[in-house]
PDB file of C-alpha atoms in Angstrom:
ATOM      1  CA  GLY A1396     -16.535  30.761 -20.358  1.00 49.00           C
ATOM      2  CA  ASN A1397     -17.069  27.098 -20.310  1.00 53.00           C
ATOM      3  CA  THR A1398     -17.094  25.627 -23.803  1.00 54.00           C
ATOM      4  CA  GLY A1399     -18.306  22.095 -24.375  1.00 55.00           C
ATOM      5  CA  ASN A1400     -19.802  19.768 -21.824  1.00 59.00           C
ATOM      6  CA  THR A1401     -16.998  19.787 -19.262  1.00 57.00           C
ATOM      7  CA  PHE A1402     -17.073  21.495 -15.910  1.00 59.00           C
ATOM      8  CA  PRO A1403     -14.124  22.878 -13.921  1.00 59.00           C
ATOM      9  CA  GLY A1404     -14.377  20.101 -11.309  1.00 62.00           C
ATOM     10  CA  ASP A1405     -14.308  17.315 -13.917  1.00 68.00           C
ATOM     11  CA  LYS A1406     -10.492  17.259 -14.161  1.00 70.00           C
ATOM     12  CA  LYS A1407     -10.161  17.174 -10.384  1.00 71.00           C
ATOM     13  CA  MET A1408     -12.677  14.318 -10.113  1.00 72.00           C
ATOM     14  CA  ALA A1409     -10.949  12.424 -12.933  1.00 77.00           C
ATOM     15  CA  GLY A1410      -7.637  12.776 -11.090  1.00 81.00           C
ATOM     16  CA  PHE A1411      -9.230  11.520  -7.873  1.00 85.00           C
ATOM     17  CA  SER A1412     -10.929   8.550  -9.518  1.00 87.00           C
ATOM     18  CA  ASN A1413      -7.721   7.636 -11.362  1.00 88.00           C
ATOM     19  CA  ALA A1414      -5.688   7.745  -8.135  1.00 86.00           C
ATOM     20  CA  PHE A1415      -8.410   5.880  -6.223  1.00 87.00           C
ATOM     21  CA  SER A1416      -8.716   3.081  -8.778  1.00 90.00           C
ATOM     22  CA  SER A1417      -4.939   2.788  -9.149  1.00 89.00           C
ATOM     23  CA  SER A1418      -4.358   2.536  -5.407  1.00 84.00           C
ATOM     24  CA  THR A1419      -7.218   0.047  -4.994  1.00 86.00           C
ATOM     25  CA  ALA A1420      -5.857  -2.155  -7.781  1.00 88.00           C
ATOM     26  CA  MET A1421      -2.304  -1.991  -6.420  1.00 85.00           C
ATOM     27  CA  ILE A1422      -3.386  -2.902  -2.891  1.00 79.00           C
ATOM     28  CA  ILE A1423      -5.464  -5.839  -4.132  1.00 82.00           C
ATOM     29  CA  ALA A1424      -2.666  -7.068  -6.417  1.00 84.00           C
ATOM     30  CA  THR A1425       0.003  -6.863  -3.727  1.00 80.00           C
ATOM     31  CA  GLU A1426      -2.068  -8.225  -0.845  1.00 75.00           C
ATOM     32  CA  ILE A1427      -3.160 -11.437  -2.596  1.00 76.00           C
ATOM     33  CA  GLY A1428      -0.630 -14.058  -1.532  1.00 74.00           C
ATOM     34  CA  ASP A1429       1.029 -11.764   0.998  1.00 77.00           C
ATOM     35  CA  LYS A1430       1.802 -12.998   4.505  1.00 79.00           C
ATOM     36  CA  THR A1431      -1.047 -10.905   5.887  1.00 81.00           C
ATOM     37  CA  PHE A1432      -3.438 -12.554   3.429  1.00 82.00           C
ATOM     38  CA  PHE A1433      -2.591 -16.004   4.794  1.00 85.00           C
ATOM     39  CA  ILE A1434      -2.594 -14.805   8.391  1.00 88.00           C
ATOM     40  CA  ALA A1435      -6.094 -13.373   7.930  1.00 87.00           C
ATOM     41  CA  ALA A1436      -7.238 -16.640   6.337  1.00 88.00           C
ATOM     42  CA  VAL A1437      -5.896 -18.708   9.240  1.00 91.00           C
ATOM     43  CA  LEU A1438      -7.283 -16.309  11.849  1.00 92.00           C
ATOM     44  CA  SER A1439     -10.727 -16.380  10.222  1.00 92.00           C
ATOM     45  CA  MET A1440     -10.735 -20.166  10.582  1.00 93.00           C
ATOM     46  CA  ARG A1441     -10.236 -19.860  14.338  1.00 94.00           C
ATOM     47  CA  HIS A1442     -11.972 -16.595  15.261  1.00 94.00           C
ATOM     48  CA  SER A1443     -14.996 -14.547  14.306  1.00 94.00           C
ATOM     49  CA  ARG A1444     -14.780 -13.636  10.633  1.00 92.00           C
ATOM     50  CA  LEU A1445     -16.262 -10.233  11.355  1.00 94.00           C
ATOM     51  CA  ALA A1446     -13.579  -9.512  13.989  1.00 95.00           C
ATOM     52  CA  VAL A1447     -10.772 -10.650  11.660  1.00 94.00           C
ATOM     53  CA  PHE A1448     -12.231  -8.604   8.789  1.00 92.00           C
ATOM     54  CA  GLY A1449     -12.550  -5.533  11.019  1.00 94.00           C
ATOM     55  CA  GLY A1450      -9.010  -5.916  12.305  1.00 93.00           C
ATOM     56  CA  GLY A1451      -7.645  -6.433   8.805  1.00 88.00           C
ATOM     57  CA  ILE A1452      -9.457  -3.394   7.414  1.00 90.00           C
ATOM     58  CA  PHE A1453      -8.330  -1.263  10.366  1.00 93.00           C
ATOM     59  CA  ALA A1454      -4.697  -2.380   9.891  1.00 90.00           C
ATOM     60  CA  LEU A1455      -4.875  -1.657   6.154  1.00 85.00           C
ATOM     61  CA  ILE A1456      -6.302   1.802   6.836  1.00 91.00           C
ATOM     62  CA  CYS A1457      -3.520   2.521   9.356  1.00 94.00           C
ATOM     63  CA  MET A1458      -0.802   1.372   6.955  1.00 89.00           C
ATOM     64  CA  THR A1459      -2.315   3.384   4.095  1.00 87.00           C
ATOM     65  CA  VAL A1460      -2.446   6.535   6.216  1.00 93.00           C
ATOM     66  CA  LEU A1461       1.163   6.005   7.388  1.00 93.00           C
ATOM     67  CA  SER A1462       2.367   5.375   3.833  1.00 88.00           C
ATOM     68  CA  THR A1463       0.530   8.398   2.499  1.00 89.00           C
ATOM     69  CA  MET A1464       1.911  10.623   5.241  1.00 91.00           C
ATOM     70  CA  MET A1465       5.438   9.392   4.522  1.00 87.00           C
ATOM     71  CA  GLY A1466       4.869  10.098   0.832  1.00 83.00           C
ATOM     72  CA  LEU A1467       3.813  13.638   1.671  1.00 86.00           C
ATOM     73  CA  ILE A1468       6.392  14.447   4.335  1.00 88.00           C
ATOM     74  CA  LEU A1469       9.610  12.724   3.210  1.00 81.00           C
ATOM     75  CA  PRO A1470       9.961  14.518  -0.150  1.00 81.00           C
ATOM     76  CA  SER A1471       9.646  17.875   1.621  1.00 86.00           C
ATOM     77  CA  VAL A1472      12.331  16.916   4.184  1.00 88.00           C
ATOM     78  CA  LEU A1473      14.745  15.066   1.885  1.00 87.00           C
ATOM     79  CA  PRO A1474      15.604  15.844  -1.728  1.00 88.00           C
ATOM     80  CA  ARG A1475      13.640  13.718  -4.223  1.00 82.00           C
ATOM     81  CA  GLN A1476      16.846  12.031  -5.431  1.00 88.00           C
ATOM     82  CA  TYR A1477      17.567  10.710  -1.917  1.00 88.00           C
ATOM     83  CA  THR A1478      14.015   9.440  -1.435  1.00 83.00           C
ATOM     84  CA  HIS A1479      14.312   7.494  -4.714  1.00 86.00           C
ATOM     85  CA  ILE A1480      17.644   6.004  -3.631  1.00 91.00           C
ATOM     86  CA  ILE A1481      16.346   5.112  -0.154  1.00 88.00           C
ATOM     87  CA  GLY A1482      13.186   3.621  -1.692  1.00 87.00           C
ATOM     88  CA  GLY A1483      15.280   1.486  -4.052  1.00 93.00           C
ATOM     89  CA  ILE A1484      17.534   0.283  -1.248  1.00 95.00           C
ATOM     90  CA  LEU A1485      14.524  -0.610   0.930  1.00 92.00           C
ATOM     91  CA  PHE A1486      12.882  -2.408  -1.992  1.00 92.00           C
ATOM     92  CA  LEU A1487      16.027  -4.478  -2.565  1.00 96.00           C
ATOM     93  CA  TYR A1488      16.435  -5.166   1.176  1.00 95.00           C
ATOM     94  CA  PHE A1489      12.885  -6.469   1.599  1.00 91.00           C
ATOM     95  CA  GLY A1490      13.101  -8.448  -1.656  1.00 91.00           C
ATOM     96  CA  VAL A1491      16.299 -10.185  -0.545  1.00 93.00           C
ATOM     97  CA  LYS A1492      14.824 -10.731   2.926  1.00 91.00           C
ATOM     98  CA  LEU A1493      11.720 -12.388   1.447  1.00 87.00           C
ATOM     99  CA  ILE A1494      13.848 -14.642  -0.743  1.00 91.00           C
ATOM    100  CA  TYR A1495      16.023 -15.554   2.249  1.00 90.00           C
ATOM    101  CA  ASP A1496      12.978 -16.244   4.429  1.00 87.00           C
ATOM    102  CA  SER A1497      11.340 -18.366   1.723  1.00 86.00           C
ATOM    103  CA  ARG A1498      14.445 -20.554   1.402  1.00 87.00           C
ATOM    104  CA  SER A1499      14.339 -21.417   5.113  1.00 84.00           C
ATOM    105  CA  MET A1500      10.697 -22.628   4.940  1.00 76.00           C
TER     106      MET A1500
END
């Protein structure tokens, strides 16, 4: 039986809330100061704030769904070792690209 004050769904809910809070914190931390952050700020100065907010939220939802789908599908298609290597290479590529772009500003 169930001993104590915990229920079978508590672990599942704790896992969900942990993943939800982690992803929310990561998105907020990475989006502040990002190009899209500044683009949204400039667009909201020129256009309806509600329209810019709606467009930004919709774009973030689309990118989150695409990223999640890639995270689910790629490891089942490619071995985990290759996905880690490809992820590292992409991380380095975009890091170098950002540094290069920032130097030409």
